Amino acid sequence: MTWLAIFLIVVGLFFLVVGSIGILRFPDVFSRAHALSLTDSLGAVFVLAGLAVYEGFTFNFLRIVVVLLLIYLMNPVISHATLRAAYRSGLRPTGEKDK
Amino acid sequence: MNSFFFFVLTTLIALMLVYLYRVVRGPSIYDRVLGLNGISTKAIVVLLVIGTMFERVDMFVDISTGYAILNLVGALAIAKFLEEQGAQEK
Amino acid sequence: MKIFPVIALFVLWLVLSASYDLIHVVMGIVTAAIVVWINPTAAPSTRKFSWLSAIGYMPWLFGRVLKSGFHVSKLILDPALPIKPELLHYKTNLRSNGELVVLGNSITLTPGTITVEVAPGELIVHAIDAPSQKDLVSGVLDDKVGRLFPMKERDK
């Protein structure tokens, strides 16, 4: 069980590191949001799943799952709101071909 | 296991510094907001890892839930404000 | 007063609260009842929601998130950064609020596509390159979300 937890946490850390590289490398705010959604919906969730497995099947498992669901519900809302504000105030992605 | 959690904590805080670079240098104000959002997601994870380390997850889950909800309300308020104000700073 | 929201909020209280003596449990029931009482019309959607399809939908969505997550990681780690950002106007035949929320949330959760603007029947989606738009353009996601909200007889 501990090894499964370590495996899940390491996978999560991999996605977190890749997302951070992405947020440094991508050229504009719209592409950076993709890197952010990579860190949120895969990295953080894998680390939290690893912690939940490490805790075992107790009430703490359920508590961590509640935080995990909260992340899954909230982070899309935040990045959508930020990008909508960017779009409505006239920012457009670089190299866009509108179709 | 404790040293492994310590390694995870160090990595997470190093990654938060990367996001902090984006917050300080970000060309547009939306980059700064996104960077702050990334930092607070990592802060939630850091709190839970600390809780697992000290075997008090029941306490730290409450703190991280509150942090997550405050982050949601704050980010939505900033986005709403910027939407109506327009970007002064490109 | 509806009984199902009270039970759902009370279960959430039981999971999050760490103490199970009498005073805390009674406080939980009273708080859940008060929250439902002051929000009498807080229904997220007027359409019927099928919980049975939701159980099948969530693992499918997670598999899709995982697949496109690996795709986007490959893009980021590529030294040439081969991205082709594109705003596409995506026509959907979902109209009600609940369907649009689930659809937009699923699109944004998947790395590689992000909902930028939502209107009934049309979404503006930012996609990072051509392969990540594939599921969206082929209409698979639209179909799956539509199945979560089965039509009632009088809606047709």
CSV table of C-alpha atoms in Angstrom, one decimal:
chain,number,residue,atom,x,y,z
A,1,MET,CA,0.0,0.0,0.0
A,2,THR,CA,2.9,2.4,0.9
A,3,TRP,CA,4.5,1.6,-2.5
A,4,LEU,CA,1.3,2.4,-4.3
A,5,ALA,CA,1.1,5.7,-2.4
A,6,ILE,CA,4.7,6.6,-3.3
A,7,PHE,CA,4.1,5.7,-7.0
A,8,LEU,CA,1.0,7.9,-7.1
A,9,ILE,CA,2.8,10.8,-5.5
A,10,VAL,CA,5.8,10.5,-7.8
A,11,VAL,CA,3.5,10.5,-10.9
A,12,GLY,CA,1.8,13.6,-9.5
A,13,LEU,CA,5.1,15.4,-8.9
A,14,PHE,CA,6.0,14.6,-12.5
A,15,PHE,CA,2.9,16.4,-13.8
A,16,LEU,CA,3.5,19.3,-11.4
A,17,VAL,CA,7.1,19.7,-12.6
A,18,VAL,CA,6.0,19.5,-16.3
A,19,GLY,CA,3.2,22.1,-15.7
A,20,SER,CA,5.7,24.5,-14.1
A,21,ILE,CA,8.0,24.1,-17.1
A,22,GLY,CA,5.0,24.8,-19.3
A,23,ILE,CA,4.1,27.9,-17.5
A,24,LEU,CA,7.6,29.2,-18.1
A,25,ARG,CA,7.8,28.2,-21.8
A,26,PHE,CA,4.4,29.0,-23.3
A,27,PRO,CA,4.1,32.3,-25.1
A,28,ASP,CA,0.7,33.8,-24.1
A,29,VAL,CA,-1.9,33.7,-21.3
A,30,PHE,CA,-4.2,31.3,-23.1
A,31,SER,CA,-1.5,28.6,-23.6
A,32,ARG,CA,-0.3,29.1,-20.0
A,33,ALA,CA,-3.8,28.2,-18.8
A,34,HIS,CA,-3.3,24.8,-20.5
A,35,ALA,CA,-0.2,24.2,-18.4
A,36,LEU,CA,-2.1,25.3,-15.3
A,37,SER,CA,-4.9,22.8,-16.1
A,38,LEU,CA,-2.3,20.1,-16.4
A,39,THR,CA,-0.9,20.8,-13.0
A,40,ASP,CA,-4.4,21.1,-11.4
A,41,SER,CA,-6.3,18.3,-12.9
A,42,LEU,CA,-3.5,15.7,-13.0
A,43,GLY,CA,-0.7,16.7,-10.7
A,44,ALA,CA,-2.5,17.9,-7.6
A,45,VAL,CA,-5.1,15.1,-7.9
A,46,PHE,CA,-2.5,12.3,-8.2
A,47,VAL,CA,-0.6,13.7,-5.1
A,48,LEU,CA,-3.8,13.9,-3.1
A,49,ALA,CA,-4.8,10.3,-4.3
A,50,GLY,CA,-1.4,9.1,-3.1
A,51,LEU,CA,-2.0,10.7,0.3
A,52,ALA,CA,-5.5,9.2,0.6
A,53,VAL,CA,-4.1,5.7,-0.2
A,54,TYR,CA,-1.4,6.3,2.4
A,55,GLU,CA,-4.0,7.1,5.0
A,56,GLY,CA,-5.9,3.9,4.4
A,57,PHE,CA,-9.6,3.5,4.3
A,58,THR,CA,-10.6,5.6,7.3
A,59,PHE,CA,-12.5,8.9,7.6
A,60,ASN,CA,-9.4,10.7,6.7
A,61,PHE,CA,-9.6,9.0,3.3
A,62,LEU,CA,-13.0,10.5,2.7
A,63,ARG,CA,-11.8,13.9,3.9
A,64,ILE,CA,-9.0,13.9,1.3
A,65,VAL,CA,-11.5,12.8,-1.4
A,66,VAL,CA,-13.7,15.8,-0.5
A,67,VAL,CA,-10.8,18.2,-1.1
A,68,LEU,CA,-10.0,16.3,-4.3
A,69,LEU,CA,-13.5,16.8,-5.6
A,70,LEU,CA,-13.4,20.4,-4.6
A,71,ILE,CA,-10.3,20.9,-6.7
A,72,TYR,CA,-12.0,19.2,-9.6
A,73,LEU,CA,-15.0,21.4,-9.4
A,74,MET,CA,-13.2,24.7,-8.7
A,75,ASN,CA,-10.2,24.9,-10.9
A,76,PRO,CA,-12.0,24.8,-14.2
A,77,VAL,CA,-14.3,27.6,-13.0
A,78,ILE,CA,-11.3,29.8,-12.0
A,79,SER,CA,-9.4,29.4,-15.3
A,80,HIS,CA,-12.5,29.9,-17.3
A,81,ALA,CA,-13.3,33.1,-15.4
A,82,THR,CA,-9.8,34.5,-15.9
A,83,LEU,CA,-9.7,33.6,-19.6
A,84,ARG,CA,-13.1,35.0,-20.2
A,85,ALA,CA,-12.0,38.3,-18.6
A,86,ALA,CA,-8.9,38.2,-20.8
A,87,TYR,CA,-11.0,37.5,-23.9
A,88,ARG,CA,-13.6,40.2,-23.2
A,89,SER,CA,-11.0,42.9,-22.6
A,90,GLY,CA,-9.6,42.3,-26.0
A,91,LEU,CA,-6.7,39.9,-25.5
A,92,ARG,CA,-6.3,37.4,-28.4
A,93,PRO,CA,-4.0,34.3,-28.6
A,94,THR,CA,-0.8,34.8,-30.6
A,95,GLY,CA,-0.7,33.1,-34.0
A,96,GLU,CA,-4.5,32.7,-33.9
A,97,LYS,CA,-6.5,31.7,-37.0
A,98,ASP,CA,-10.1,32.3,-36.2
A,99,LYS,CA,-12.5,29.9,-37.9
B,1,MET,CA,8.5,7.8,4.8
B,2,ASN,CA,9.1,11.0,6.6
B,3,SER,CA,12.1,11.9,4.5
B,4,PHE,CA,10.0,11.1,1.4
B,5,PHE,CA,7.3,13.6,2.5
B,6,PHE,CA,10.1,16.1,3.2
B,7,PHE,CA,11.3,15.7,-0.4
B,8,VAL,CA,7.8,16.2,-1.7
B,9,LEU,CA,7.4,19.4,0.4
B,10,THR,CA,10.7,20.8,-0.9
B,11,THR,CA,9.8,20.1,-4.5
B,12,LEU,CA,6.4,21.7,-4.1
B,13,ILE,CA,7.9,24.8,-2.6
B,14,ALA,CA,10.5,25.0,-5.4
B,15,LEU,CA,7.6,24.8,-7.9
B,16,MET,CA,5.8,27.6,-6.1
B,17,LEU,CA,8.9,29.8,-6.7
B,18,VAL,CA,8.5,29.1,-10.5
B,19,TYR,CA,4.9,30.4,-10.3
B,20,LEU,CA,6.0,33.3,-8.2
B,21,TYR,CA,8.4,34.3,-11.1
B,22,ARG,CA,5.3,34.3,-13.4
B,23,VAL,CA,3.4,36.4,-10.9
B,24,VAL,CA,6.2,39.0,-10.6
B,25,ARG,CA,7.2,39.1,-14.2
B,26,GLY,CA,4.0,38.1,-16.1
B,27,PRO,CA,3.5,40.4,-19.1
B,28,SER,CA,-0.3,40.8,-18.6
B,29,ILE,CA,-2.3,41.0,-15.4
B,30,TYR,CA,-4.1,37.7,-16.3
B,31,ASP,CA,-0.8,35.9,-16.1
B,32,ARG,CA,-0.4,37.1,-12.6
B,33,VAL,CA,-3.9,35.9,-11.7
B,34,LEU,CA,-3.2,32.5,-13.2
B,35,GLY,CA,0.1,32.3,-11.3
B,36,LEU,CA,-1.6,33.1,-8.0
B,37,ASN,CA,-4.2,30.3,-8.8
B,38,GLY,CA,-1.4,27.8,-9.3
B,39,ILE,CA,0.3,28.9,-6.1
B,40,SER,CA,-2.8,28.4,-4.1
B,41,THR,CA,-3.5,24.9,-5.6
B,42,LYS,CA,0.0,23.9,-4.5
B,43,ALA,CA,-0.6,25.5,-1.1
B,44,ILE,CA,-3.6,23.2,-0.6
B,45,VAL,CA,-1.4,20.1,-1.5
B,46,VAL,CA,1.4,21.4,0.8
B,47,LEU,CA,-1.1,21.7,3.7
B,48,LEU,CA,-2.3,18.1,3.2
B,49,VAL,CA,1.2,16.8,2.9
B,50,ILE,CA,2.1,18.5,6.2
B,51,GLY,CA,-1.0,17.1,7.8
B,52,THR,CA,0.0,13.5,6.7
B,53,MET,CA,3.5,14.1,8.0
B,54,PHE,CA,2.3,15.1,11.5
B,55,GLU,CA,-0.6,12.5,11.4
B,56,ARG,CA,-3.2,15.3,11.9
B,57,VAL,CA,-5.0,15.2,8.5
B,58,ASP,CA,-8.4,15.8,10.1
B,59,MET,CA,-7.2,19.2,11.2
B,60,PHE,CA,-5.3,20.2,8.1
B,61,VAL,CA,-8.2,19.2,5.8
B,62,ASP,CA,-10.3,21.9,7.3
B,63,ILE,CA,-7.6,24.5,6.8
B,64,SER,CA,-7.1,23.5,3.2
B,65,THR,CA,-10.9,23.4,2.4
B,66,GLY,CA,-11.2,26.9,3.8
B,67,TYR,CA,-8.1,28.0,1.7
B,68,ALA,CA,-9.6,26.5,-1.4
B,69,ILE,CA,-13.0,28.2,-1.0
B,70,LEU,CA,-11.3,31.6,-0.2
B,71,ASN,CA,-9.1,31.1,-3.3
B,72,LEU,CA,-12.2,30.5,-5.5
B,73,VAL,CA,-14.1,33.6,-4.2
B,74,GLY,CA,-11.0,35.8,-4.5
B,75,ALA,CA,-10.2,34.6,-8.1
B,76,LEU,CA,-13.8,35.1,-9.2
B,77,ALA,CA,-13.9,38.6,-7.7
B,78,ILE,CA,-10.7,39.6,-9.5
B,79,ALA,CA,-11.9,38.1,-12.8
B,80,LYS,CA,-15.2,39.9,-12.5
B,81,PHE,CA,-13.4,43.2,-11.7
B,82,LEU,CA,-11.0,42.9,-14.6
B,83,GLU,CA,-13.8,42.0,-16.9
B,84,GLU,CA,-15.7,45.2,-16.2
B,85,GLN,CA,-12.6,47.4,-15.8
B,86,GLY,CA,-10.8,46.2,-18.9
B,87,ALA,CA,-7.1,45.7,-18.8
B,88,GLN,CA,-5.3,48.9,-18.0
B,89,GLU,CA,-2.0,47.0,-18.1
B,90,LYS,CA,-1.3,44.9,-21.1
C,1,MET,CA,-38.7,21.4,2.7
C,2,LYS,CA,-36.9,18.8,0.6
C,3,ILE,CA,-35.2,16.0,2.6
C,4,PHE,CA,-32.5,14.9,0.1
C,5,PRO,CA,-30.4,18.1,0.3
C,6,VAL,CA,-30.6,18.0,4.1
C,7,ILE,CA,-29.2,14.5,4.1
C,8,ALA,CA,-26.5,15.3,1.6
C,9,LEU,CA,-25.3,18.4,3.6
C,10,PHE,CA,-25.4,16.4,6.9
C,11,VAL,CA,-23.3,13.6,5.4
C,12,LEU,CA,-20.8,16.3,4.3
C,13,TRP,CA,-20.8,17.6,7.8
C,14,LEU,CA,-20.2,14.2,9.3
C,15,VAL,CA,-17.2,13.6,6.9
C,16,LEU,CA,-15.6,16.9,7.5
C,17,SER,CA,-16.2,17.2,11.3
C,18,ALA,CA,-13.8,15.2,13.4
C,19,SER,CA,-15.9,14.8,16.5
C,20,TYR,CA,-19.0,12.5,16.8
C,21,ASP,CA,-20.5,13.4,20.2
C,22,LEU,CA,-24.1,14.3,20.6
C,23,ILE,CA,-23.8,18.1,20.5
C,24,HIS,CA,-21.8,18.2,17.3
C,25,VAL,CA,-24.2,15.8,15.4
C,26,VAL,CA,-27.3,17.8,16.5
C,27,MET,CA,-25.6,21.0,15.4
C,28,GLY,CA,-24.9,19.4,12.1
C,29,ILE,CA,-28.5,18.4,11.5
C,30,VAL,CA,-29.7,21.9,12.6
C,31,THR,CA,-27.2,23.7,10.3
C,32,ALA,CA,-28.1,21.6,7.3
C,33,ALA,CA,-31.8,22.2,7.8
C,34,ILE,CA,-31.2,26.0,8.1
C,35,VAL,CA,-29.1,26.1,5.0
C,36,VAL,CA,-31.8,24.3,3.0
C,37,TRP,CA,-34.5,26.4,4.6
C,38,ILE,CA,-32.9,29.8,3.5
C,39,ASN,CA,-32.2,28.5,0.0
C,40,PRO,CA,-35.5,27.1,-1.1
C,41,THR,CA,-35.0,27.5,-4.9
C,42,ALA,CA,-31.3,26.7,-5.2
C,43,ALA,CA,-31.8,24.0,-7.8
C,44,PRO,CA,-28.8,23.9,-10.2
C,45,SER,CA,-30.9,22.7,-13.1
C,46,THR,CA,-34.5,22.1,-13.8
C,47,ARG,CA,-33.7,19.1,-15.9
C,48,LYS,CA,-33.6,15.6,-14.5
C,49,PHE,CA,-30.1,14.4,-13.8
C,50,SER,CA,-29.3,10.7,-14.2
C,51,TRP,CA,-26.9,9.6,-11.4
C,52,LEU,CA,-26.5,6.2,-13.0
C,53,SER,CA,-24.9,7.6,-16.1
C,54,ALA,CA,-22.7,9.9,-14.0
C,55,ILE,CA,-21.1,6.9,-12.5
C,56,GLY,CA,-20.1,5.7,-15.9
C,57,TYR,CA,-19.2,9.2,-17.1
C,58,MET,CA,-16.6,10.1,-14.5
C,59,PRO,CA,-14.1,7.3,-15.1
C,60,TRP,CA,-14.4,7.9,-18.9
C,61,LEU,CA,-13.7,11.6,-18.3
C,62,PHE,CA,-10.7,10.8,-16.1
C,63,GLY,CA,-9.3,8.4,-18.7
C,64,ARG,CA,-9.6,11.2,-21.3
C,65,VAL,CA,-8.0,13.7,-19.0
C,66,LEU,CA,-5.1,11.3,-18.5
C,67,LYS,CA,-4.6,10.7,-22.2
C,68,SER,CA,-4.6,14.3,-23.2
C,69,GLY,CA,-2.4,15.1,-20.1
C,70,PHE,CA,0.3,12.9,-21.5
C,71,HIS,CA,-0.2,14.5,-24.9
C,72,VAL,CA,0.2,18.0,-23.5
C,73,SER,CA,3.3,16.9,-21.4
C,74,LYS,CA,4.9,15.7,-24.6
C,75,LEU,CA,4.2,19.1,-26.2
C,76,ILE,CA,5.8,20.9,-23.2
C,77,LEU,CA,8.9,18.7,-23.0
C,78,ASP,CA,9.5,18.9,-26.8
C,79,PRO,CA,12.4,21.4,-27.4
C,80,ALA,CA,10.7,22.8,-30.5
C,81,LEU,CA,7.4,23.6,-28.7
C,82,PRO,CA,5.1,22.5,-31.6
C,83,ILE,CA,1.9,24.2,-30.6
C,84,LYS,CA,-0.7,25.7,-32.8
C,85,PRO,CA,-3.1,27.7,-30.6
C,86,GLU,CA,-6.6,28.2,-32.1
C,87,LEU,CA,-9.9,29.6,-31.1
C,88,LEU,CA,-12.7,27.5,-32.4
C,89,HIS,CA,-16.4,28.4,-32.3
C,90,TYR,CA,-18.0,25.1,-31.3
C,91,LYS,CA,-21.6,24.6,-32.0
C,92,THR,CA,-23.5,22.3,-29.6
C,93,ASN,CA,-27.1,21.3,-29.4
C,94,LEU,CA,-27.2,21.3,-25.6
C,95,ARG,CA,-29.2,24.3,-24.3
C,96,SER,CA,-30.0,24.0,-20.6
C,97,ASN,CA,-27.8,25.5,-17.9
C,98,GLY,CA,-26.9,22.2,-16.3
C,99,GLU,CA,-25.8,20.6,-19.5
C,100,LEU,CA,-23.7,23.7,-20.4
C,101,VAL,CA,-22.0,23.7,-17.0
C,102,VAL,CA,-21.1,20.0,-17.2
C,103,LEU,CA,-19.9,20.4,-20.8
C,104,GLY,CA,-17.8,23.5,-20.1
C,105,ASN,CA,-16.3,22.1,-17.0
C,106,SER,CA,-15.3,18.8,-18.8
C,107,ILE,CA,-13.7,20.8,-21.6
C,108,THR,CA,-11.7,22.9,-19.2
C,109,LEU,CA,-10.7,20.0,-17.1
C,110,THR,CA,-9.1,18.3,-20.1
C,111,PRO,CA,-5.6,19.7,-20.7
C,112,GLY,CA,-5.4,21.0,-24.2
C,113,THR,CA,-8.8,22.6,-24.4
C,114,ILE,CA,-10.3,25.4,-22.4
C,115,THR,CA,-13.7,27.1,-22.6
C,116,VAL,CA,-13.3,30.8,-23.1
C,117,GLU,CA,-16.9,32.0,-23.6
C,118,VAL,CA,-20.3,30.3,-23.1
C,119,ALA,CA,-23.6,31.0,-24.7
C,120,PRO,CA,-26.6,28.7,-25.2
C,121,GLY,CA,-25.7,26.6,-28.3
C,122,GLU,CA,-22.2,28.0,-28.9
C,123,LEU,CA,-19.0,27.7,-27.0
C,124,ILE,CA,-15.7,29.5,-27.8
C,125,VAL,CA,-13.0,26.9,-27.1
C,126,HIS,CA,-9.2,27.6,-27.1
C,127,ALA,CA,-7.4,24.4,-28.2
C,128,ILE,CA,-3.6,24.1,-28.1
C,129,ASP,CA,-3.2,22.0,-31.2
C,130,ALA,CA,-5.1,19.8,-33.7
C,131,PRO,CA,-5.0,16.3,-31.9
C,132,SER,CA,-6.4,17.7,-28.7
C,133,GLN,CA,-9.5,19.0,-30.5
C,134,LYS,CA,-10.3,15.6,-31.9
C,135,ASP,CA,-12.8,14.3,-29.3
C,136,LEU,CA,-14.5,17.7,-29.2
C,137,VAL,CA,-15.0,18.1,-32.9
C,138,SER,CA,-16.2,14.5,-33.4
C,139,GLY,CA,-19.0,15.2,-31.0
C,140,VAL,CA,-18.3,12.3,-28.6
C,141,LEU,CA,-18.3,14.6,-25.5
C,142,ASP,CA,-21.5,16.3,-26.6
C,143,ASP,CA,-23.2,13.0,-26.9
C,144,LYS,CA,-22.0,11.7,-23.5
C,145,VAL,CA,-23.1,14.9,-21.7
C,146,GLY,CA,-26.4,14.8,-23.4
C,147,ARG,CA,-26.9,11.3,-22.0
C,148,LEU,CA,-26.4,12.6,-18.4
C,149,PHE,CA,-29.6,14.7,-18.7
C,150,PRO,CA,-32.3,12.4,-20.1
C,151,MET,CA,-35.2,14.2,-21.8
C,152,LYS,CA,-38.5,14.2,-19.9
C,153,GLU,CA,-41.6,13.6,-22.0
C,154,ARG,CA,-42.8,17.1,-21.9
C,155,ASP,CA,-39.4,18.6,-22.9
C,156,LYS,CA,-39.5,17.0,-26.3
